[in-house]
């Protein structure tokens, strides 16, 4: 059977993988601080016996879109959004430090400061724990101040400081759990130039219209590859019939 069948099959498979990346972006259109993934096709010549007359396609994720999403005011004290470049340091479920733009912070029953997905927010000395308090404020530099229960309105005490980082974007990658991590496996240092705005949240940077158009485009590419496989099969059957007639 002609090798074009396998080439078309490979192209259809890679198109499905690209569609999965695009669908994931679209599914996270309302996820706080989400960063869209890019996807692209690359031609891969097939080398072997004879001349390299066949070219396969390969889908790859060349990087992540780090453009800032829209910022909305919520008025909630524990909601923060990073201003400009930078990230909030959190502890992933695997115990490793990661970085996110999701600032929908919450305080658990045990007093731990976590993101909306339950990841512990890192401070200057590790995960941040907040004792019972009447008021919690987060400053522009990430400083957390609390007013202990029963204290005067102006009795604010500095508790900790959220670890805000600004690593070189060429040195980070999006891990399988959605968190950004350093390529060298280390931890990014605290950066005092990173600021946050309290009472606001940054949304996803996915362009819904663009993702929908891309979905239609990939669907048409997939249909074209399936049609090519069918055409190759029909040509093979016609060739077999000719050989039977000549026999």
GROMACS .gro file of C-alpha atoms in nm:
model
  247
    1UNK     CA    1   0.000   0.000   0.000
    2UNK     CA    2   0.127   0.350  -0.082
    3UNK     CA    3   0.313   0.526   0.197
    4UNK     CA    4   0.089   0.829   0.153
    5UNK     CA    5  -0.167   0.646   0.367
    6UNK     CA    6   0.068   0.649   0.663
    7UNK     CA    7   0.161   1.012   0.600
    8UNK     CA    8  -0.206   1.113   0.598
    9UNK     CA    9  -0.269   0.906   0.909
   10UNK     CA   10   0.023   1.076   1.085
   11UNK     CA   11  -0.104   1.419   0.985
   12UNK     CA   12  -0.453   1.338   1.118
   13UNK     CA   13  -0.304   1.220   1.448
   14UNK     CA   14  -0.098   1.538   1.488
   15UNK     CA   15  -0.401   1.751   1.403
   16UNK     CA   16  -0.592   1.580   1.683
   17UNK     CA   17  -0.312   1.664   1.926
   18UNK     CA   18  -0.320   2.027   1.815
   19UNK     CA   19  -0.697   2.026   1.862
   20UNK     CA   20  -0.648   1.896   2.216
   21UNK     CA   21  -0.417   2.189   2.298
   22UNK     CA   22  -0.661   2.437   2.148
   23UNK     CA   23  -0.955   2.278   2.331
   24UNK     CA   24  -0.764   2.301   2.661
   25UNK     CA   25  -0.711   2.674   2.601
   26UNK     CA   26  -1.079   2.720   2.526
   27UNK     CA   27  -1.182   2.520   2.834
   28UNK     CA   28  -0.977   2.754   3.054
   29UNK     CA   29  -1.120   3.077   2.918
   30UNK     CA   30  -1.266   3.154   3.262
   31UNK     CA   31  -0.972   3.022   3.467
   32UNK     CA   32  -0.811   3.291   3.680
   33UNK     CA   33  -0.461   3.381   3.559
   34UNK     CA   34  -0.452   3.109   3.292
   35UNK     CA   35  -0.185   3.138   3.022
   36UNK     CA   36  -0.266   2.997   2.677
   37UNK     CA   37  -0.042   2.738   2.511
   38UNK     CA   38   0.083   2.784   2.158
   39UNK     CA   39   0.088   2.496   1.910
   40UNK     CA   40   0.247   2.458   1.568
   41UNK     CA   41   0.317   2.200   1.300
   42UNK     CA   42   0.668   2.116   1.183
   43UNK     CA   43   0.771   1.915   0.877
   44UNK     CA   44   0.985   1.610   0.946
   45UNK     CA   45   1.151   1.451   0.638
   46UNK     CA   46   1.169   1.071   0.647
   47UNK     CA   47   1.519   0.938   0.587
   48UNK     CA   48   1.593   0.577   0.506
   49UNK     CA   49   1.641   0.362   0.200
   50UNK     CA   50   1.613   0.561  -0.119
   51UNK     CA   51   1.545   0.932  -0.150
   52UNK     CA   52   1.365   1.129   0.128
   53UNK     CA   53   1.050   1.185  -0.079
   54UNK     CA   54   0.809   1.165   0.214
   55UNK     CA   55   0.757   1.435   0.477
   56UNK     CA   56   0.572   1.369   0.800
   57UNK     CA   57   0.416   1.636   1.018
   58UNK     CA   58   0.478   1.683   1.390
   59UNK     CA   59   0.283   1.893   1.637
   60UNK     CA   60   0.483   2.068   1.905
   61UNK     CA   61   0.413   2.317   2.180
   62UNK     CA   62   0.673   2.589   2.122
   63UNK     CA   63   0.582   2.792   2.427
   64UNK     CA   64   0.325   2.975   2.634
   65UNK     CA   65   0.152   3.306   2.576
   66UNK     CA   66   0.258   3.533   2.862
   67UNK     CA   67   0.051   3.835   2.765
   68UNK     CA   68  -0.151   3.976   3.052
   69UNK     CA   69  -0.519   3.890   3.073
   70UNK     CA   70  -0.795   4.134   3.156
   71UNK     CA   71  -0.804   4.261   3.515
   72UNK     CA   72  -1.137   4.298   3.693
   73UNK     CA   73  -1.216   4.465   4.022
   74UNK     CA   74  -1.372   4.237   4.284
   75UNK     CA   75  -1.338   4.441   4.602
   76UNK     CA   76  -1.242   4.125   4.793
   77UNK     CA   77  -0.945   4.174   5.026
   78UNK     CA   78  -0.781   3.842   4.946
   79UNK     CA   79  -0.803   3.883   4.567
   80UNK     CA   80  -0.479   4.009   4.412
   81UNK     CA   81  -0.349   4.054   4.060
   82UNK     CA   82   0.016   4.086   3.962
   83UNK     CA   83   0.090   4.420   3.799
   84UNK     CA   84   0.299   4.382   3.485
   85UNK     CA   85   0.549   4.098   3.475
   86UNK     CA   86   0.593   3.855   3.761
   87UNK     CA   87   0.432   3.558   3.932
   88UNK     CA   88   0.308   3.437   4.270
   89UNK     CA   89   0.511   3.152   4.419
   90UNK     CA   90   0.306   2.852   4.536
   91UNK     CA   91   0.375   2.496   4.641
   92UNK     CA   92   0.253   2.239   4.390
   93UNK     CA   93   0.074   1.923   4.492
   94UNK     CA   94   0.401   1.736   4.437
   95UNK     CA   95   0.577   1.954   4.696
   96UNK     CA   96   0.780   2.152   4.444
   97UNK     CA   97   0.766   2.529   4.413
   98UNK     CA   98   0.581   2.665   4.110
   99UNK     CA   99   0.458   2.999   3.983
  100UNK     CA  100   0.115   3.125   3.888
  101UNK     CA  101  -0.080   3.441   3.811
  102UNK     CA  102  -0.392   3.314   3.988
  103UNK     CA  103  -0.453   3.551   4.279
  104UNK     CA  104  -0.788   3.422   4.405
  105UNK     CA  105  -0.651   3.356   4.754
  106UNK     CA  106  -0.838   3.191   5.040
  107UNK     CA  107  -0.772   3.100   5.402
  108UNK     CA  108  -0.839   2.739   5.497
  109UNK     CA  109  -0.989   2.622   5.825
  110UNK     CA  110  -0.636   2.553   5.950
  111UNK     CA  111  -0.525   2.907   5.865
  112UNK     CA  112  -0.321   2.826   5.554
  113UNK     CA  113  -0.322   3.078   5.272
  114UNK     CA  114  -0.398   2.898   4.946
  115UNK     CA  115  -0.502   2.973   4.589
  116UNK     CA  116  -0.847   2.894   4.453
  117UNK     CA  117  -0.720   2.549   4.351
  118UNK     CA  118  -0.586   2.475   4.699
  119UNK     CA  119  -0.213   2.537   4.641
  120UNK     CA  120  -0.024   2.681   4.939
  121UNK     CA  121   0.104   3.036   4.883
  122UNK     CA  122   0.474   3.075   4.961
  123UNK     CA  123   0.610   3.344   5.191
  124UNK     CA  124   0.962   3.448   5.281
  125UNK     CA  125   1.017   3.133   5.489
  126UNK     CA  126   0.778   2.881   5.336
  127UNK     CA  127   0.399   2.836   5.312
  128UNK     CA  128   0.206   3.120   5.473
  129UNK     CA  129  -0.012   3.050   5.776
  130UNK     CA  130  -0.252   3.316   5.905
  131UNK     CA  131  -0.379   3.307   6.265
  132UNK     CA  132  -0.739   3.403   6.349
  133UNK     CA  133  -0.783   3.771   6.270
  134UNK     CA  134  -1.059   4.026   6.220
  135UNK     CA  135  -0.894   4.176   5.914
  136UNK     CA  136  -0.631   4.070   5.660
  137UNK     CA  137  -0.468   4.318   5.423
  138UNK     CA  138  -0.226   4.255   5.137
  139UNK     CA  139   0.001   4.544   5.041
  140UNK     CA  140   0.127   4.628   4.693
  141UNK     CA  141   0.459   4.458   4.771
  142UNK     CA  142   0.288   4.139   4.888
  143UNK     CA  143   0.316   4.220   5.258
  144UNK     CA  144   0.040   4.056   5.464
  145UNK     CA  145  -0.087   4.253   5.762
  146UNK     CA  146  -0.349   4.133   6.009
  147UNK     CA  147  -0.557   4.285   6.286
  148UNK     CA  148  -0.576   4.030   6.567
  149UNK     CA  149  -0.915   3.957   6.719
  150UNK     CA  150  -1.008   4.214   6.985
  151UNK     CA  151  -0.742   4.469   6.884
  152UNK     CA  152  -0.804   4.832   6.789
  153UNK     CA  153  -0.888   4.924   6.428
  154UNK     CA  154  -0.540   5.066   6.369
  155UNK     CA  155  -0.355   4.777   6.534
  156UNK     CA  156  -0.221   4.610   6.219
  157UNK     CA  157   0.073   4.372   6.251
  158UNK     CA  158   0.292   4.261   5.961
  159UNK     CA  159   0.274   3.882   5.941
  160UNK     CA  160   0.462   3.773   5.629
  161UNK     CA  161   0.524   3.864   5.268
  162UNK     CA  162   0.405   3.675   4.962
  163UNK     CA  163   0.696   3.553   4.753
  164UNK     CA  164   0.670   3.739   4.423
  165UNK     CA  165   0.916   3.645   4.150
  166UNK     CA  166   1.006   3.767   3.802
  167UNK     CA  167   1.224   3.504   3.632
  168UNK     CA  168   1.345   3.533   3.275
  169UNK     CA  169   1.062   3.394   3.064
  170UNK     CA  170   1.318   3.207   2.854
  171UNK     CA  171   1.414   3.012   3.165
  172UNK     CA  172   1.065   2.890   3.262
  173UNK     CA  173   0.821   2.637   3.120
  174UNK     CA  174   0.465   2.532   3.190
  175UNK     CA  175   0.464   2.198   3.370
  176UNK     CA  176   0.199   1.927   3.335
  177UNK     CA  177   0.015   2.059   3.642
  178UNK     CA  178  -0.025   2.404   3.483
  179UNK     CA  179   0.234   2.575   3.704
  180UNK     CA  180   0.540   2.749   3.565
  181UNK     CA  181   0.875   2.616   3.679
  182UNK     CA  182   1.242   2.691   3.621
  183UNK     CA  183   1.405   2.485   3.347
  184UNK     CA  184   1.709   2.420   3.568
  185UNK     CA  185   1.491   2.273   3.842
  186UNK     CA  186   1.573   2.547   4.093
  187UNK     CA  187   1.360   2.814   4.260
  188UNK     CA  188   1.332   3.171   4.138
  189UNK     CA  189   1.447   3.437   4.389
  190UNK     CA  190   1.210   3.691   4.539
  191UNK     CA  191   1.193   4.007   4.329
  192UNK     CA  192   1.114   4.328   4.518
  193UNK     CA  193   1.013   4.508   4.196
  194UNK     CA  194   0.703   4.292   4.144
  195UNK     CA  195   0.384   4.452   4.277
  196UNK     CA  196   0.026   4.338   4.321
  197UNK     CA  197  -0.311   4.512   4.333
  198UNK     CA  198  -0.550   4.407   4.608
  199UNK     CA  199  -0.920   4.367   4.534
  200UNK     CA  200  -0.864   4.271   4.168
  201UNK     CA  201  -0.827   3.950   3.970
  202UNK     CA  202  -0.658   3.877   3.638
  203UNK     CA  203  -0.854   3.656   3.403
  204UNK     CA  204  -0.739   3.416   3.134
  205UNK     CA  205  -0.553   3.557   2.833
  206UNK     CA  206  -0.723   3.316   2.591
  207UNK     CA  207  -0.891   3.483   2.294
  208UNK     CA  208  -1.225   3.301   2.271
  209UNK     CA  209  -1.298   3.403   1.910
  210UNK     CA  210  -0.948   3.310   1.796
  211UNK     CA  211  -0.968   2.970   1.970
  212UNK     CA  212  -1.306   2.894   1.810
  213UNK     CA  213  -1.178   2.986   1.464
  214UNK     CA  214  -0.872   2.769   1.523
  215UNK     CA  215  -1.096   2.480   1.623
  216UNK     CA  216  -1.286   2.501   1.294
  217UNK     CA  217  -0.961   2.528   1.098
  218UNK     CA  218  -0.815   2.218   1.265
  219UNK     CA  219  -1.139   2.026   1.210
  220UNK     CA  220  -1.122   2.099   0.836
  221UNK     CA  221  -0.757   1.990   0.825
  222UNK     CA  222  -0.851   1.664   0.996
  223UNK     CA  223  -1.133   1.600   0.748
  224UNK     CA  224  -0.892   1.665   0.461
  225UNK     CA  225  -0.646   1.408   0.595
  226UNK     CA  226  -0.922   1.149   0.642
  227UNK     CA  227  -1.034   1.212   0.283
  228UNK     CA  228  -0.677   1.161   0.164
  229UNK     CA  229  -0.662   0.826   0.347
  230UNK     CA  230  -0.987   0.721   0.179
  231UNK     CA  231  -0.856   0.828  -0.164
  232UNK     CA  232  -0.535   0.629  -0.109
  233UNK     CA  233  -0.737   0.323  -0.014
  234UNK     CA  234  -0.953   0.359  -0.326
  235UNK     CA  235  -0.641   0.391  -0.547
  236UNK     CA  236  -0.494   0.080  -0.388
  237UNK     CA  237  -0.813  -0.116  -0.452
  238UNK     CA  238  -0.819   0.002  -0.816
  239UNK     CA  239  -0.456  -0.106  -0.861
  240UNK     CA  240  -0.537  -0.449  -0.718
  241UNK     CA  241  -0.823  -0.490  -0.963
  242UNK     CA  242  -0.598  -0.398  -1.256
  243UNK     CA  243  -0.344  -0.657  -1.149
  244UNK     CA  244  -0.618  -0.923  -1.130
  245UNK     CA  245  -0.737  -0.835  -1.482
  246UNK     CA  246  -0.382  -0.853  -1.619
  247UNK     CA  247  -0.336  -1.186  -1.444
   0.00000   0.00000   0.00000
